[in-house]
mmCIF file with all atom_site columns, C-alpha atoms in Angstrom:
data_model
loop_
_atom_site.group_PDB
_atom_site.id
_atom_site.type_symbol
_atom_site.label_atom_id
_atom_site.label_alt_id
_atom_site.label_comp_id
_atom_site.label_asym_id
_atom_site.label_entity_id
_atom_site.label_seq_id
_atom_site.pdbx_PDB_ins_code
_atom_site.Cartn_x
_atom_site.Cartn_y
_atom_site.Cartn_z
_atom_site.occupancy
_atom_site.B_iso_or_equiv
_atom_site.pdbx_formal_charge
_atom_site.auth_seq_id
_atom_site.auth_comp_id
_atom_site.auth_asym_id
_atom_site.auth_atom_id
_atom_site.pdbx_PDB_model_num
ATOM 1   C CA . MET A 1 1   ? -71.936 -18.791 142.895 1.00 37.00 ? 1   MET A CA 1
ATOM 2   C CA . SER A 1 2   ? -71.783 -15.462 141.035 1.00 40.00 ? 2   SER A CA 1
ATOM 3   C CA . LYS A 1 3   ? -71.761 -15.459 137.262 1.00 46.00 ? 3   LYS A CA 1
ATOM 4   C CA . GLN A 1 4   ? -68.494 -14.360 135.604 1.00 45.00 ? 4   GLN A CA 1
ATOM 5   C CA . PRO A 1 5   ? -68.869 -11.161 133.542 1.00 44.00 ? 5   PRO A CA 1
ATOM 6   C CA . GLN A 1 6   ? -68.567 -11.731 129.816 1.00 48.00 ? 6   GLN A CA 1
ATOM 7   C CA . THR A 1 7   ? -66.632 -9.803  127.176 1.00 55.00 ? 7   THR A CA 1
ATOM 8   C CA . ALA A 1 8   ? -67.018 -9.462  123.453 1.00 73.00 ? 8   ALA A CA 1
ATOM 9   C CA . LEU A 1 9   ? -63.844 -11.470 122.734 1.00 88.00 ? 9   LEU A CA 1
ATOM 10  C CA . GLN A 1 10  ? -65.018 -14.878 121.543 1.00 92.00 ? 10  GLN A CA 1
ATOM 11  C CA . PHE A 1 11  ? -63.208 -17.786 119.934 1.00 96.00 ? 11  PHE A CA 1
ATOM 12  C CA . VAL A 1 12  ? -64.743 -20.602 117.909 1.00 96.00 ? 12  VAL A CA 1
ATOM 13  C CA . ALA A 1 13  ? -64.260 -24.229 118.878 1.00 97.00 ? 13  ALA A CA 1
ATOM 14  C CA . TYR A 1 14  ? -65.257 -27.149 116.689 1.00 97.00 ? 14  TYR A CA 1
ATOM 15  C CA . VAL A 1 15  ? -66.605 -30.002 118.786 1.00 97.00 ? 15  VAL A CA 1
ATOM 16  C CA . SER A 1 16  ? -67.132 -33.567 117.618 1.00 96.00 ? 16  SER A CA 1
ATOM 17  C CA . ALA A 1 17  ? -70.867 -34.247 117.606 1.00 89.00 ? 17  ALA A CA 1
ATOM 18  C CA . LYS A 1 18  ? -70.429 -37.944 118.358 1.00 89.00 ? 18  LYS A CA 1
ATOM 19  C CA . GLY A 1 19  ? -68.598 -39.409 121.278 1.00 85.00 ? 19  GLY A CA 1
ATOM 20  C CA . PRO A 1 20  ? -67.386 -40.273 123.745 1.00 93.00 ? 20  PRO A CA 1
ATOM 21  C CA . PRO A 1 21  ? -64.867 -38.883 123.693 1.00 95.00 ? 21  PRO A CA 1
ATOM 22  C CA . TYR A 1 22  ? -66.084 -35.455 122.622 1.00 97.00 ? 22  TYR A CA 1
ATOM 23  C CA . THR A 1 23  ? -63.102 -33.662 121.137 1.00 97.00 ? 23  THR A CA 1
ATOM 24  C CA . PHE A 1 24  ? -62.677 -29.933 120.626 1.00 98.00 ? 24  PHE A CA 1
ATOM 25  C CA . GLU A 1 25  ? -60.242 -27.786 118.685 1.00 97.00 ? 25  GLU A CA 1
ATOM 26  C CA . PHE A 1 26  ? -59.725 -24.059 118.212 1.00 97.00 ? 26  PHE A CA 1
ATOM 27  C CA . PRO A 1 27  ? -58.776 -23.120 114.645 1.00 96.00 ? 27  PRO A CA 1
ATOM 28  C CA . ASP A 1 28  ? -57.455 -19.726 115.810 1.00 96.00 ? 28  ASP A CA 1
ATOM 29  C CA . VAL A 1 29  ? -55.203 -21.245 118.467 1.00 96.00 ? 29  VAL A CA 1
ATOM 30  C CA . PRO A 1 30  ? -53.256 -24.057 116.791 1.00 94.00 ? 30  PRO A CA 1
ATOM 31  C CA . GLY A 1 31  ? -52.533 -26.921 119.133 1.00 95.00 ? 31  GLY A CA 1
ATOM 32  C CA . CYS A 1 32  ? -55.322 -25.980 121.535 1.00 97.00 ? 32  CYS A CA 1
ATOM 33  C CA . THR A 1 33  ? -57.348 -29.179 121.585 1.00 97.00 ? 33  THR A CA 1
ATOM 34  C CA . GLY A 1 34  ? -58.812 -31.553 124.103 1.00 97.00 ? 34  GLY A CA 1
ATOM 35  C CA . SER A 1 35  ? -61.439 -34.147 124.820 1.00 96.00 ? 35  SER A CA 1
ATOM 36  C CA . VAL A 1 36  ? -63.985 -34.979 127.484 1.00 97.00 ? 36  VAL A CA 1
ATOM 37  C CA . ARG A 1 37  ? -66.150 -38.000 128.207 1.00 96.00 ? 37  ARG A CA 1
ATOM 38  C CA . ARG A 1 38  ? -69.428 -36.143 128.782 1.00 96.00 ? 38  ARG A CA 1
ATOM 39  C CA . PRO A 1 39  ? -70.891 -33.535 126.405 1.00 95.00 ? 39  PRO A CA 1
ATOM 40  C CA . GLN A 1 40  ? -71.916 -31.300 129.315 1.00 95.00 ? 40  GLN A CA 1
ATOM 41  C CA . ASP A 1 41  ? -68.217 -30.897 130.203 1.00 97.00 ? 41  ASP A CA 1
ATOM 42  C CA . VAL A 1 42  ? -67.155 -29.551 126.794 1.00 97.00 ? 42  VAL A CA 1
ATOM 43  C CA . SER A 1 43  ? -67.741 -25.841 127.428 1.00 96.00 ? 43  SER A CA 1
ATOM 44  C CA . GLU A 1 44  ? -65.924 -25.749 130.780 1.00 97.00 ? 44  GLU A CA 1
ATOM 45  C CA . LYS A 1 45  ? -62.925 -27.813 129.633 1.00 98.00 ? 45  LYS A CA 1
ATOM 46  C CA . ALA A 1 46  ? -62.638 -26.035 126.272 1.00 98.00 ? 46  ALA A CA 1
ATOM 47  C CA . THR A 1 47  ? -62.733 -22.617 127.962 1.00 97.00 ? 47  THR A CA 1
ATOM 48  C CA . ALA A 1 48  ? -60.027 -23.691 130.406 1.00 97.00 ? 48  ALA A CA 1
ATOM 49  C CA . ALA A 1 49  ? -57.839 -24.999 127.558 1.00 98.00 ? 49  ALA A CA 1
ATOM 50  C CA . LEU A 1 50  ? -58.352 -21.817 125.521 1.00 98.00 ? 50  LEU A CA 1
ATOM 51  C CA . GLU A 1 51  ? -57.561 -19.474 128.381 1.00 96.00 ? 51  GLU A CA 1
ATOM 52  C CA . SER A 1 52  ? -54.503 -21.521 129.332 1.00 96.00 ? 52  SER A CA 1
ATOM 53  C CA . ALA A 1 53  ? -53.176 -21.342 125.764 1.00 96.00 ? 53  ALA A CA 1
ATOM 54  C CA . LEU A 1 54  ? -53.813 -17.585 125.549 1.00 96.00 ? 54  LEU A CA 1
ATOM 55  C CA . ARG A 1 55  ? -52.110 -16.976 128.922 1.00 95.00 ? 55  ARG A CA 1
ATOM 56  C CA . GLU A 1 56  ? -49.116 -18.945 127.687 1.00 94.00 ? 56  GLU A CA 1
ATOM 57  C CA . GLN A 1 57  ? -48.944 -16.693 124.622 1.00 93.00 ? 57  GLN A CA 1
ATOM 58  C CA . LEU A 1 58  ? -48.937 -13.624 126.868 1.00 93.00 ? 58  LEU A CA 1
ATOM 59  C CA . GLY A 1 59  ? -45.888 -15.073 128.612 1.00 90.00 ? 59  GLY A CA 1
ATOM 60  C CA . ALA A 1 60  ? -43.813 -14.339 125.500 1.00 86.00 ? 60  ALA A CA 1
ATOM 61  C CA . LEU A 1 61  ? -43.485 -10.545 125.455 1.00 78.00 ? 61  LEU A CA 1
ATOM 62  C CA . THR A 1 62  ? -42.855 -10.289 121.719 1.00 79.00 ? 62  THR A CA 1
ATOM 63  C CA . ARG A 1 63  ? -45.466 -12.791 120.521 1.00 84.00 ? 63  ARG A CA 1
ATOM 64  C CA . LEU A 1 64  ? -48.671 -11.502 118.987 1.00 90.00 ? 64  LEU A CA 1
ATOM 65  C CA . PRO A 1 65  ? -51.519 -13.322 120.751 1.00 93.00 ? 65  PRO A CA 1
ATOM 66  C CA . ASN A 1 66  ? -53.957 -15.189 118.553 1.00 92.00 ? 66  ASN A CA 1
ATOM 67  C CA . TRP A 1 67  ? -57.121 -13.371 117.536 1.00 92.00 ? 67  TRP A CA 1
ATOM 68  C CA . PRO A 1 68  ? -60.490 -14.816 116.490 1.00 93.00 ? 68  PRO A CA 1
ATOM 69  C CA . GLN A 1 69  ? -61.289 -14.937 112.768 1.00 91.00 ? 69  GLN A CA 1
ATOM 70  C CA . LEU A 1 70  ? -64.343 -15.831 110.698 1.00 88.00 ? 70  LEU A CA 1
ATOM 71  C CA . HIS A 1 71  ? -64.684 -19.569 110.124 1.00 86.00 ? 71  HIS A CA 1
ATOM 72  C CA . ARG A 1 72  ? -66.325 -22.151 107.958 1.00 89.00 ? 72  ARG A CA 1
ATOM 73  C CA . PRO A 1 73  ? -69.527 -23.811 109.075 1.00 92.00 ? 73  PRO A CA 1
ATOM 74  C CA . PRO A 1 74  ? -68.922 -26.982 111.088 1.00 94.00 ? 74  PRO A CA 1
ATOM 75  C CA . ARG A 1 75  ? -68.696 -30.267 109.210 1.00 93.00 ? 75  ARG A CA 1
ATOM 76  C CA . SER A 1 76  ? -71.626 -32.666 109.517 1.00 94.00 ? 76  SER A CA 1
ATOM 77  C CA . ASP A 1 77  ? -69.841 -34.495 112.354 1.00 94.00 ? 77  ASP A CA 1
ATOM 78  C CA . GLN A 1 78  ? -69.120 -31.279 114.303 1.00 95.00 ? 78  GLN A CA 1
ATOM 79  C CA . GLU A 1 79  ? -70.812 -28.507 116.208 1.00 95.00 ? 79  GLU A CA 1
ATOM 80  C CA . ARG A 1 80  ? -69.486 -24.964 116.438 1.00 95.00 ? 80  ARG A CA 1
ATOM 81  C CA . LEU A 1 81  ? -69.158 -23.541 119.926 1.00 95.00 ? 81  LEU A CA 1
ATOM 82  C CA . HIS A 1 82  ? -68.464 -19.855 120.651 1.00 94.00 ? 82  HIS A CA 1
ATOM 83  C CA . LEU A 1 83  ? -66.510 -19.341 123.869 1.00 95.00 ? 83  LEU A CA 1
ATOM 84  C CA . THR A 1 84  ? -66.022 -15.996 125.556 1.00 90.00 ? 84  THR A CA 1
ATOM 85  C CA . VAL A 1 85  ? -62.679 -15.033 127.100 1.00 91.00 ? 85  VAL A CA 1
ATOM 86  C CA . ALA A 1 86  ? -62.629 -13.685 130.679 1.00 89.00 ? 86  ALA A CA 1
ATOM 87  C CA . PRO A 1 87  ? -62.509 -9.846  130.909 1.00 85.00 ? 87  PRO A CA 1
ATOM 88  C CA . GLY A 1 88  ? -58.993 -9.478  132.351 1.00 87.00 ? 88  GLY A CA 1
ATOM 89  C CA . LEU A 1 89  ? -57.568 -11.840 129.750 1.00 91.00 ? 89  LEU A CA 1
ATOM 90  C CA . ALA A 1 90  ? -59.460 -10.087 126.945 1.00 90.00 ? 90  ALA A CA 1
ATOM 91  C CA . LEU A 1 91  ? -57.992 -6.712  127.946 1.00 89.00 ? 91  LEU A CA 1
ATOM 92  C CA . ALA A 1 92  ? -54.468 -8.091  128.280 1.00 92.00 ? 92  ALA A CA 1
ATOM 93  C CA . ILE A 1 93  ? -54.675 -9.673  124.822 1.00 93.00 ? 93  ILE A CA 1
ATOM 94  C CA . GLN A 1 94  ? -55.999 -6.467  123.248 1.00 90.00 ? 94  GLN A CA 1
ATOM 95  C CA . PHE A 1 95  ? -53.285 -4.318  124.832 1.00 91.00 ? 95  PHE A CA 1
ATOM 96  C CA . ARG A 1 96  ? -50.522 -6.715  123.793 1.00 94.00 ? 96  ARG A CA 1
ATOM 97  C CA . ARG A 1 97  ? -51.841 -6.927  120.229 1.00 92.00 ? 97  ARG A CA 1
ATOM 98  C CA . MET A 1 98  ? -52.186 -3.148  119.868 1.00 91.00 ? 98  MET A CA 1
ATOM 99  C CA . ARG A 1 99  ? -48.693 -2.547  121.243 1.00 93.00 ? 99  ARG A CA 1
ATOM 100 C CA . LEU A 1 100 ? -47.026 -5.123  119.013 1.00 94.00 ? 100 LEU A CA 1
ATOM 101 C CA . MET A 1 101 ? -48.976 -4.047  115.939 1.00 92.00 ? 101 MET A CA 1
ATOM 102 C CA . LYS A 1 102 ? -47.642 -0.519  116.485 1.00 93.00 ? 102 LYS A CA 1
ATOM 103 C CA . GLY A 1 103 ? -44.151 -1.982  116.874 1.00 95.00 ? 103 GLY A CA 1
ATOM 104 C CA . TRP A 1 104 ? -43.702 -0.482  120.341 1.00 95.00 ? 104 TRP A CA 1
ATOM 105 C CA . SER A 1 105 ? -41.811 -1.921  123.280 1.00 94.00 ? 105 SER A CA 1
ATOM 106 C CA . GLN A 1 106 ? -43.384 -1.752  126.720 1.00 94.00 ? 106 GLN A CA 1
ATOM 107 C CA . ALA A 1 107 ? -40.957 1.076   127.578 1.00 96.00 ? 107 ALA A CA 1
ATOM 108 C CA . GLU A 1 108 ? -41.982 3.050   124.476 1.00 96.00 ? 108 GLU A CA 1
ATOM 109 C CA . LEU A 1 109 ? -45.662 2.667   125.297 1.00 95.00 ? 109 LEU A CA 1
ATOM 110 C CA . ALA A 1 110 ? -45.028 3.678   128.911 1.00 95.00 ? 110 ALA A CA 1
ATOM 111 C CA . ALA A 1 111 ? -43.300 6.880   127.732 1.00 96.00 ? 111 ALA A CA 1
ATOM 112 C CA . LYS A 1 112 ? -46.211 7.707   125.399 1.00 94.00 ? 112 LYS A CA 1
ATOM 113 C CA . VAL A 1 113 ? -48.760 7.117   128.157 1.00 92.00 ? 113 VAL A CA 1
ATOM 114 C CA . GLY A 1 114 ? -46.785 8.821   130.913 1.00 92.00 ? 114 GLY A CA 1
ATOM 115 C CA . VAL A 1 115 ? -46.720 5.831   133.250 1.00 91.00 ? 115 VAL A CA 1
ATOM 116 C CA . SER A 1 116 ? -44.010 3.445   134.386 1.00 92.00 ? 116 SER A CA 1
ATOM 117 C CA . GLN A 1 117 ? -43.044 0.438   132.316 1.00 93.00 ? 117 GLN A CA 1
ATOM 118 C CA . GLN A 1 118 ? -44.217 -1.677  135.248 1.00 92.00 ? 118 GLN A CA 1
ATOM 119 C CA . GLN A 1 119 ? -47.762 -0.350  134.739 1.00 91.00 ? 119 GLN A CA 1
ATOM 120 C CA . ILE A 1 120 ? -47.635 -1.480  131.108 1.00 92.00 ? 120 ILE A CA 1
ATOM 121 C CA . VAL A 1 121 ? -46.413 -4.901  132.248 1.00 92.00 ? 121 VAL A CA 1
ATOM 122 C CA . LYS A 1 122 ? -49.440 -5.051  134.544 1.00 91.00 ? 122 LYS A CA 1
ATOM 123 C CA . LEU A 1 123 ? -51.817 -4.099  131.704 1.00 91.00 ? 123 LEU A CA 1
ATOM 124 C CA . GLU A 1 124 ? -50.617 -7.137  129.779 1.00 93.00 ? 124 GLU A CA 1
ATOM 125 C CA . ASP A 1 125 ? -51.127 -9.406  132.802 1.00 94.00 ? 125 ASP A CA 1
ATOM 126 C CA . PRO A 1 126 ? -54.612 -10.949 132.782 1.00 92.00 ? 126 PRO A CA 1
ATOM 127 C CA . ASP A 1 127 ? -54.622 -11.200 136.579 1.00 92.00 ? 127 ASP A CA 1
ATOM 128 C CA . CYS A 1 128 ? -54.042 -7.492  137.202 1.00 90.00 ? 128 CYS A CA 1
ATOM 129 C CA . ASN A 1 129 ? -56.844 -5.035  137.720 1.00 87.00 ? 129 ASN A CA 1
ATOM 130 C CA . PRO A 1 130 ? -55.956 -1.796  135.885 1.00 85.00 ? 130 PRO A CA 1
ATOM 131 C CA . THR A 1 131 ? -57.726 1.415   136.763 1.00 85.00 ? 131 THR A CA 1
ATOM 132 C CA . PHE A 1 132 ? -60.143 2.947   134.315 1.00 85.00 ? 132 PHE A CA 1
ATOM 133 C CA . GLU A 1 133 ? -57.843 5.977   134.159 1.00 87.00 ? 133 GLU A CA 1
ATOM 134 C CA . THR A 1 134 ? -54.860 3.886   133.046 1.00 87.00 ? 134 THR A CA 1
ATOM 135 C CA . VAL A 1 135 ? -56.924 1.964   130.481 1.00 86.00 ? 135 VAL A CA 1
ATOM 136 C CA . THR A 1 136 ? -58.177 5.280   129.063 1.00 86.00 ? 136 THR A CA 1
ATOM 137 C CA . LYS A 1 137 ? -54.649 6.729   128.852 1.00 88.00 ? 137 LYS A CA 1
ATOM 138 C CA . VAL A 1 138 ? -53.381 3.699   126.991 1.00 89.00 ? 138 VAL A CA 1
ATOM 139 C CA . ALA A 1 139 ? -56.290 3.695   124.550 1.00 87.00 ? 139 ALA A CA 1
ATOM 140 C CA . ARG A 1 140 ? -55.562 7.357   123.791 1.00 89.00 ? 140 ARG A CA 1
ATOM 141 C CA . ALA A 1 141 ? -51.857 6.615   123.260 1.00 91.00 ? 141 ALA A CA 1
ATOM 142 C CA . PHE A 1 142 ? -52.799 3.997   120.683 1.00 90.00 ? 142 PHE A CA 1
ATOM 143 C CA . ASP A 1 143 ? -55.198 6.473   119.057 1.00 86.00 ? 143 ASP A CA 1
ATOM 144 C CA . GLU A 1 144 ? -57.606 3.573   118.837 1.00 79.00 ? 144 GLU A CA 1
ATOM 145 C CA . THR A 1 145 ? -61.120 2.942   119.999 1.00 74.00 ? 145 THR A CA 1
ATOM 146 C CA . LEU A 1 146 ? -61.103 0.359   122.745 1.00 71.00 ? 146 LEU A CA 1
ATOM 147 C CA . SER A 1 147 ? -64.370 -1.454  123.346 1.00 65.00 ? 147 SER A CA 1
ATOM 148 C CA . VAL A 1 148 ? -64.876 -3.426  126.489 1.00 66.00 ? 148 VAL A CA 1
ATOM 149 C CA . VAL A 1 149 ? -68.270 -5.058  126.807 1.00 65.00 ? 149 VAL A CA 1
ATOM 150 C CA . PHE A 1 150 ? -69.425 -6.562  130.076 1.00 62.00 ? 150 PHE A CA 1
ATOM 151 C CA . GLY A 1 151 ? -72.683 -8.435  130.216 1.00 57.00 ? 151 GLY A CA 1
#
């Protein structure tokens, strides 16, 4: 099995240190919680819950997706877990956030970039595979530095 590339977009989960069940919650994604019976299942299940919640947020075109913040240390009965978002999802979240923070519609961004609105829709879809050329054009339109880290 090949290892999934990692990005720099990470969210914090607080995990109960005693179980079972081992519960997890994401302070930056309210309502994104879950539990597992075995501690070795926490990372996989928490990542799946996080990515599902973030994908759901991308389904609402005018909603600003959640973004990771700095957090308190875990309580004595918790552990802090840093989970990395998949590359396609990380890009889609960044593009959506930049567009909404500028107050632009997808059509307005498309006009600024010189591409179709459908291409902008695809950029905000975590399952699409945008070309480097399109990603570069969009980053220039935002007049922002876009960092994508694969490891």
